[in-house]
Coordinates of C-alpha atoms and ligand atoms in Angstrom, one line a residue:
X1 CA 117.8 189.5 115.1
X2 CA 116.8 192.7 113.0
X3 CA 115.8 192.1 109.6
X4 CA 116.5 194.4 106.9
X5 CA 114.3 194.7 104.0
X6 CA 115.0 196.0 100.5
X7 CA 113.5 196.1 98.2
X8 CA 114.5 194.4 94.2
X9 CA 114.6 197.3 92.3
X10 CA 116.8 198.9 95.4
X11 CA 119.8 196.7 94.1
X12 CA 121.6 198.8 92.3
X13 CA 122.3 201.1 95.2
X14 CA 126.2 200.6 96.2
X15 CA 125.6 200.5 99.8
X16 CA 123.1 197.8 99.7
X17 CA 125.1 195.7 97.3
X18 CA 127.8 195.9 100.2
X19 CA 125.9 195.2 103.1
X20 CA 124.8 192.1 100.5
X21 CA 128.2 191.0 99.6
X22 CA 129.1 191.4 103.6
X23 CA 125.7 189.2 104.8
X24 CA 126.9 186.1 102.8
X25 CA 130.3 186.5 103.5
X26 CA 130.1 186.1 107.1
X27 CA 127.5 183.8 106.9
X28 CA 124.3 184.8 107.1
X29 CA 121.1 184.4 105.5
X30 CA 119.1 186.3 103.1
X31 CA 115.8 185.6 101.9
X32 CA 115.5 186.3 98.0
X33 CA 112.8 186.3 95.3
X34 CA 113.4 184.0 92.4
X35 CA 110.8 183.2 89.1
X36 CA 109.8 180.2 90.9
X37 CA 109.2 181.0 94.9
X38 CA 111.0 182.8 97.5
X39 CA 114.3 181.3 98.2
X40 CA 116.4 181.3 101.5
X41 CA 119.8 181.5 100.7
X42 CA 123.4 181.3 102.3
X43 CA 126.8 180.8 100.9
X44 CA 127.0 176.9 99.7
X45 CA 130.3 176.6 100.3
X46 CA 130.2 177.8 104.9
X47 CA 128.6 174.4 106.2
X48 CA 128.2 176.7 109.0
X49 CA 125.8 178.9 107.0
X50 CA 124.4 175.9 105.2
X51 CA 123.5 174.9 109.1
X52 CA 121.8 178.2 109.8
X53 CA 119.2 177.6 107.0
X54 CA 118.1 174.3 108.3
X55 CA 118.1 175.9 111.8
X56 CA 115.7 179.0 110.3
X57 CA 113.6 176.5 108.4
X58 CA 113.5 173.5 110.9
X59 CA 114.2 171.6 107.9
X60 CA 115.6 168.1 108.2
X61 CA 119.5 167.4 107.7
X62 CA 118.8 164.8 105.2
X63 CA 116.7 167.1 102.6
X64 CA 119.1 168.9 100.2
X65 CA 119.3 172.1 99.3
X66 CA 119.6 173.5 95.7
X67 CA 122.7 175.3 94.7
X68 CA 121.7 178.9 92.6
X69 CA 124.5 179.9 90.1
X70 CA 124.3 183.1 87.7
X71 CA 125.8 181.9 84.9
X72 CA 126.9 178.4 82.8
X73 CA 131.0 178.8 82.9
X74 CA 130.2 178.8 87.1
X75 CA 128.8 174.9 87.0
X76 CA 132.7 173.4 86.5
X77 CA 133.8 174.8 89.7
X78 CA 131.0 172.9 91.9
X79 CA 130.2 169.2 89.6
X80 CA 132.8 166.7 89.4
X81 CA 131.6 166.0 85.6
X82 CA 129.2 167.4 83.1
X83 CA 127.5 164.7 81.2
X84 CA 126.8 165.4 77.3
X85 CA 123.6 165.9 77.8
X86 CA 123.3 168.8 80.0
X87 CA 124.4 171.4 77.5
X88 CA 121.3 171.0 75.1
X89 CA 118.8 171.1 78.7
X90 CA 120.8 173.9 80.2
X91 CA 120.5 175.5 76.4
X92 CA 117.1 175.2 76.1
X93 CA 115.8 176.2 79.9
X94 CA 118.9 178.4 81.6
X95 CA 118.4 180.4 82.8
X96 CA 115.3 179.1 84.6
X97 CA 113.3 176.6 86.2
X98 CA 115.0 173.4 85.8
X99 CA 117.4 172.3 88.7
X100 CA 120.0 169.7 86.9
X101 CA 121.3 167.0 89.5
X102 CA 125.2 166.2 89.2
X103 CA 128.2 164.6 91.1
X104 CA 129.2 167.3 93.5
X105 CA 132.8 168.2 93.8
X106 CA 134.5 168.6 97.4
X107 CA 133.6 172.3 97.6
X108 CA 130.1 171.8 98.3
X109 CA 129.5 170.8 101.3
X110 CA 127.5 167.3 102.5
X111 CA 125.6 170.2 105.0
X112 CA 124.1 170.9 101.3
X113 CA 123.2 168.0 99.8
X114 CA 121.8 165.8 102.8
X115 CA 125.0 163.6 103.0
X116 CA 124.5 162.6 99.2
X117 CA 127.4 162.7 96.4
X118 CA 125.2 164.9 94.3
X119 CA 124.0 168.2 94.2
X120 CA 121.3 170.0 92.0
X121 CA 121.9 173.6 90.5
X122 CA 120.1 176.2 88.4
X123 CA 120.4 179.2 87.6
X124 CA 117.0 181.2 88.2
X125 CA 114.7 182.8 85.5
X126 CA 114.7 186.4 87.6
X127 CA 117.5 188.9 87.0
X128 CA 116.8 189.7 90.6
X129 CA 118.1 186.3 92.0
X130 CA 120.9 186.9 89.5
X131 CA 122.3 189.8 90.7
X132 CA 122.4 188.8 94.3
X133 CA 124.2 186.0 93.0
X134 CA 126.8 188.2 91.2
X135 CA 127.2 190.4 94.3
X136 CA 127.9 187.4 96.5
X137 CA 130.1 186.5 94.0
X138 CA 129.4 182.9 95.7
X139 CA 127.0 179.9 94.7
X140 CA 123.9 180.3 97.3
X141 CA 122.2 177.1 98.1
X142 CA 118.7 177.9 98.8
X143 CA 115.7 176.1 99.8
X144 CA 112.6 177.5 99.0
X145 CA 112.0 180.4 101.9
X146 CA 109.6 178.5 104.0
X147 CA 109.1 177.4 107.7
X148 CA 109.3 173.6 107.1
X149 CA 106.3 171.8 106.1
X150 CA 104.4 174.9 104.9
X151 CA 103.7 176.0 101.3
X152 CA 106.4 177.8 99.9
X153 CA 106.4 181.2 99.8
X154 CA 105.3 183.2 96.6
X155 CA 104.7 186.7 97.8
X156 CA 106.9 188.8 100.4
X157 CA 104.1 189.1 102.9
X158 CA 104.4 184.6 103.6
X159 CA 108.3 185.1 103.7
X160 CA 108.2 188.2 106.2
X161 CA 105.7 186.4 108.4
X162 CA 108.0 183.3 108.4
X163 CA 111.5 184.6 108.3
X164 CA 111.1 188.1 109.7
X165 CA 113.5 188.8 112.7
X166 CA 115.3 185.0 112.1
X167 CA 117.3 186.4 108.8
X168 CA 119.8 189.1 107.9
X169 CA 117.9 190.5 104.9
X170 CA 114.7 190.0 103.0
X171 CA 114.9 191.2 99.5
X172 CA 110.9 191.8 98.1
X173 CA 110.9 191.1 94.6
X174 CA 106.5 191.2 94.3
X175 CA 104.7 187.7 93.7
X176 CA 106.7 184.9 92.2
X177 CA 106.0 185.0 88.5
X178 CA 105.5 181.0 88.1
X179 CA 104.9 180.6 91.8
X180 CA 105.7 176.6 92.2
X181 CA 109.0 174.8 92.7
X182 CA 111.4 173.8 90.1
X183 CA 111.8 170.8 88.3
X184 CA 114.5 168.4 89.3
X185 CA 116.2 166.1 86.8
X186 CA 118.7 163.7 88.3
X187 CA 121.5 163.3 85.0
X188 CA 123.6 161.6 86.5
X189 CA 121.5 158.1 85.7
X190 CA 122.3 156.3 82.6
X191 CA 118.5 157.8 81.5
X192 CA 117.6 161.1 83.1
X193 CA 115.3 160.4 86.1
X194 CA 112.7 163.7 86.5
X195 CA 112.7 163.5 90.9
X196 CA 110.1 166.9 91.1
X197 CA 107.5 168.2 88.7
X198 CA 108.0 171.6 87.4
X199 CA 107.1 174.8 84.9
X200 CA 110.0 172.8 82.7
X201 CA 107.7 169.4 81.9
X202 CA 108.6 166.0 81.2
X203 CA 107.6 166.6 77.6
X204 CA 109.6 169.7 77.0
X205 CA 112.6 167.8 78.3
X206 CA 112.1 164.9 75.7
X207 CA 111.6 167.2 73.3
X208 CA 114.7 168.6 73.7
X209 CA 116.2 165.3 74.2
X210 CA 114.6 163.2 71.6
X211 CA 113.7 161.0 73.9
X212 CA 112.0 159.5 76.9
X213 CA 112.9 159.9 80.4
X214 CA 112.1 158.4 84.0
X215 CA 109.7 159.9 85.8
X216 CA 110.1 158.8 89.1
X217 CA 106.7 160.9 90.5
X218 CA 105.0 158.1 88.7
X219 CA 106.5 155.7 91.4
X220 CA 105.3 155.7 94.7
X221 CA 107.3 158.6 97.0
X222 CA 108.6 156.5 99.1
X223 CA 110.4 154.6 96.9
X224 CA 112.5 157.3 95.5
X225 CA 115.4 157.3 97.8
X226 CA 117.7 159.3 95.5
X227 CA 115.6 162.7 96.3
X228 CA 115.4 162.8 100.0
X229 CA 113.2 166.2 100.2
X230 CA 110.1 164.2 98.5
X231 CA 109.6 162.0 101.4
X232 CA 108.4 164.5 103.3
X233 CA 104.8 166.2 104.0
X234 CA 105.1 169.5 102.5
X235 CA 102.2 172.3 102.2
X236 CA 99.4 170.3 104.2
X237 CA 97.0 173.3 105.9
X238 CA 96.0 172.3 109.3
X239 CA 91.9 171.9 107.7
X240 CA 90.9 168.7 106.3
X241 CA 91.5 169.4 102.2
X242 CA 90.0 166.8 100.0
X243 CA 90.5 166.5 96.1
X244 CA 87.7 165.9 94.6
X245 CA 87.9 164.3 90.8
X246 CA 85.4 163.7 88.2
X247 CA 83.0 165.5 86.0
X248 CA 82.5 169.3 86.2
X249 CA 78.8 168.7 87.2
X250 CA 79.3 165.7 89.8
X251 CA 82.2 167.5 91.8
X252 CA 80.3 170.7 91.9
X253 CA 77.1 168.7 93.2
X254 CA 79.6 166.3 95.6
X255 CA 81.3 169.2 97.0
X256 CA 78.0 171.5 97.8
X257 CA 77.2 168.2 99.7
X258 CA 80.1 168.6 101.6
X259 CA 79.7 171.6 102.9
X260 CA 76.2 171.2 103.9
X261 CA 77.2 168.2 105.7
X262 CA 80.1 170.6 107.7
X263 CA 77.4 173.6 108.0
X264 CA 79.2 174.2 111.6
X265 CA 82.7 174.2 110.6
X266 CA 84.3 176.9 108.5
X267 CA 84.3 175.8 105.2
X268 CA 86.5 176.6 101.8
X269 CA 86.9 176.2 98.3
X270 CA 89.6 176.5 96.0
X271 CA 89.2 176.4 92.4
X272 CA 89.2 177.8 88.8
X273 CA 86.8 180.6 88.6
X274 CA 84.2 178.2 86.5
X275 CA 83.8 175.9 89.4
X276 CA 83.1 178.4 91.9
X277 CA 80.6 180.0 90.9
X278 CA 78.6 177.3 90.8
X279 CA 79.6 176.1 94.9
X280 CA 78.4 177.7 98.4
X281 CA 81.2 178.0 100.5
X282 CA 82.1 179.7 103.7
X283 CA 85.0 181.1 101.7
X284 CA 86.4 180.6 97.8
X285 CA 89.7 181.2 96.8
X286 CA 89.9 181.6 92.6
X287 CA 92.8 180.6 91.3
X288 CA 92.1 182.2 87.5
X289 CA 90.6 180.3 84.8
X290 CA 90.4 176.7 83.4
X291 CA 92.3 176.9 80.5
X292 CA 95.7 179.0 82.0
X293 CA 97.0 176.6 84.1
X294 CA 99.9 179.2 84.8
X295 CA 97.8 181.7 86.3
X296 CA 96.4 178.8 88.3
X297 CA 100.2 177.7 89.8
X298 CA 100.9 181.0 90.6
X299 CA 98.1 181.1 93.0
X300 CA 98.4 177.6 94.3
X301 CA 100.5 178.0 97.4
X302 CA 98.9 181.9 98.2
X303 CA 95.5 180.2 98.3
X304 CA 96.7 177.1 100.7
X305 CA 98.6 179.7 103.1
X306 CA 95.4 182.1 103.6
X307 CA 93.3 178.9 104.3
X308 CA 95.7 178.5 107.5
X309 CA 95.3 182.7 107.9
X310 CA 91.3 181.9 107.8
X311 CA 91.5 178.8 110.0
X312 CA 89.5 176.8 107.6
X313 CA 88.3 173.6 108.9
X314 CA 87.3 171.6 105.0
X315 CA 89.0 172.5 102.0
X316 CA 87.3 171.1 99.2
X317 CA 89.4 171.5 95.5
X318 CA 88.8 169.7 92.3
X319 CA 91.3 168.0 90.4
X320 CA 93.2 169.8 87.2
X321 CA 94.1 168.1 84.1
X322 CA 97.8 166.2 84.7
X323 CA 99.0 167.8 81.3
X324 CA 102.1 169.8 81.5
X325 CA 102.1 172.4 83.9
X326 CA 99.1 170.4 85.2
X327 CA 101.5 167.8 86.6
X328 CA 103.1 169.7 88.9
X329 CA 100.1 171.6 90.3
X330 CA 98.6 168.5 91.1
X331 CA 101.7 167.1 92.8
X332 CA 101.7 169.9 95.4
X333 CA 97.9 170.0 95.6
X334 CA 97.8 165.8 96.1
X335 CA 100.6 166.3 98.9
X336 CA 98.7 169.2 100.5
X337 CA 95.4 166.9 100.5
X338 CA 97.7 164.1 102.2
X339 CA 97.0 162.1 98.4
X340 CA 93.0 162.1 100.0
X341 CA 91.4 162.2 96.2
X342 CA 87.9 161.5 96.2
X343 CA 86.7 159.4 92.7
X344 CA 83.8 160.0 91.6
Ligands
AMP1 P1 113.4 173.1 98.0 O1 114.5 174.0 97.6 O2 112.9 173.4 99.4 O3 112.3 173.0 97.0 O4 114.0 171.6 98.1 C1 114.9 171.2 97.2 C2 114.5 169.8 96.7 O5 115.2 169.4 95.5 C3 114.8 168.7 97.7 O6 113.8 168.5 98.7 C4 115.0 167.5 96.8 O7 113.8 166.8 96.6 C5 115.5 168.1 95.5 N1 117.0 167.9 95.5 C6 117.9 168.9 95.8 N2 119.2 168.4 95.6 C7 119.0 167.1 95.2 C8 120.0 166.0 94.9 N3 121.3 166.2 95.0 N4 119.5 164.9 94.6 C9 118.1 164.7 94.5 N5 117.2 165.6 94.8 C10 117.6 166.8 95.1
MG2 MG1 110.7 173.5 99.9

């Protein structure tokens, strides 16, 4: 299949917008940049186009997708109810990164949602993602634009290389501005269970809602049922990464041990520009600095992609402080590690 690629400031240009509109309307698949990572989206309401991104993705059928809306007055047509609660979240962080879980109406699909009687919609951040929306003039489920089991993709270069010649249209928007996955909140419990980690954290949804909700990474994965897509291994590189936690000067000394130890092996670190400095490392990947642990997500999944591109046998990271963004940073890096956490 030829892919065409455009790119996001191109979408004001009628002919594109058409070829667009025609893409999703016939069912096919266009990979699209959003605030949080590449997404690849069909129309949610063509199982048969819902099937095709599974297909591209050799994703399993039991891991839904999200649905992407471009505005509030859309989320009636697709949820069977809208509990009282999700005006003051969808007030406070829509558009953006917080995907709200809700009992799905007929007109979605089970292709979406896995077989489940929910389905979790946002409406993204970038006024890119936006206006492909408006010019389907359709809600696009999209999964983030990755083969399955590989980091998401934050820059155009990791969704070309996966999706190039197996979709209609790539859209290159530059790098994803956050660069990790959404938060989920499931609000369709009594208490509002948060399923994923996100830019939107725990404590900026109790702030909102004055008070405390579930927080069902706490729990082990395996436990969670109701958010099928967490069971599964996501991001791993093919190296051996280990996290490494506990002071700045121990991990430093613990992880130049390391890599003596694998002196025959390619060898990496990733880390905040204060730790690496002080390592010796066949290759170091910075992720920005200690105290902006934004810049830091946004570089998370770039830096686990290129140790694949290097064929890096030891990864070596230290841990990251679990406070707000912090939490879901080290919810990707503990899957990509395979939870290996070294205590020191
Ligand atoms: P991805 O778009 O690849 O980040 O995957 C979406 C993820 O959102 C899934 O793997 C699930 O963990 C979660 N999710 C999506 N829809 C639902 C739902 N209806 N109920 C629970 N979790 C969901
Ligand atoms: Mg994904």
């Amino acid at each position: 299949m030829k892919t065409m690629i455009y790119k996001g400031y191109e979408l004001s240009d009628q002919t594109l917008q058409k070829h667009i509109k025609e893409v999703f309307h016939k069912g096919g698949l266009v990979v699209f940049p959003t605030e949080t990572v590449y997404g690849i989206g069909a129309d949610a309401t063509n199982p048969e186009a819902v099937k095709q991104i599974f297909k591209a993705k050799g994703r399993p059928s039991d891991n839904p997708l999200i649905v992407h809306i471009s505005k509030n007055s859309d989320l009636e047509l697709y949820v069977r109810d809208i509990p009282l609660i999700a005006k003051p979240l969808m007030d406070a962080f829509w558009p953006g990164p917080l995907t709200l879980v809700f009992n799905k109406k007929d007109i979605i699909p089970n292709e979406v949602t896995g077989g489940l009687s929910t389905v979790g919609i946002r409406i993204p951040g970038l006024k890119i993602a936006r206006d492909i929306i408006d010019i389907a003039g359709l809600p696009i489920c999209a999964p983030s634009a990755n083969l399955s089991g590989k980091p998401s993709s934050t820059i155009f270069d990791h969704v070309a290389s996966d999706f190039e010649e197996r979709v209609d249209i790539i859209i290159d928007g530059g790098k994803a501005e956050i660069g990790i996955e959404s938060t989920v909140l499931d609000i369709t419990t009594p208490i509002p269970v948060m399923l994923r980690p996100g830019a939107v954290t725990k404590k900026m949804i109790e702030n909102v809602l004055g008070y405390k909700i579930i927080d069902s990474t706490e729990t082990k994965i395996e436990d969670t049922p109701k958010s099928p897509g967490m069971k599964y291994t996501h991001y791993a590189p093919k190296g051996k990464m280990t996290l490494v936690d506990g002071n700045e000067k121990e991990v430093i000394q613990y992880i130049n041990q390391e890599i003596k130890k694998h002196k025959k092996e390619k060898t990496a670190v990733i880390g905040a520009s204060e730790y690496l400095d002080q390592i010796d490392a066949d290759y170091k990947v910075n992720l920005g600095h200690l105290n902006d642990l934004n810049e830091i997500a946004s570089n998370i999944f770039i830096a686990l992609r290129q140790m694949d591109e290097l064929g890096i046998h030891y990864i070596y990271m230290h841990t990251l402080s679990n406070q707000d963004i912090g939490q879901a940073i080290m919810n990707r890096l503990s899957k990509a590690a395979g939870y290996k956490i070294v205590k020191l």
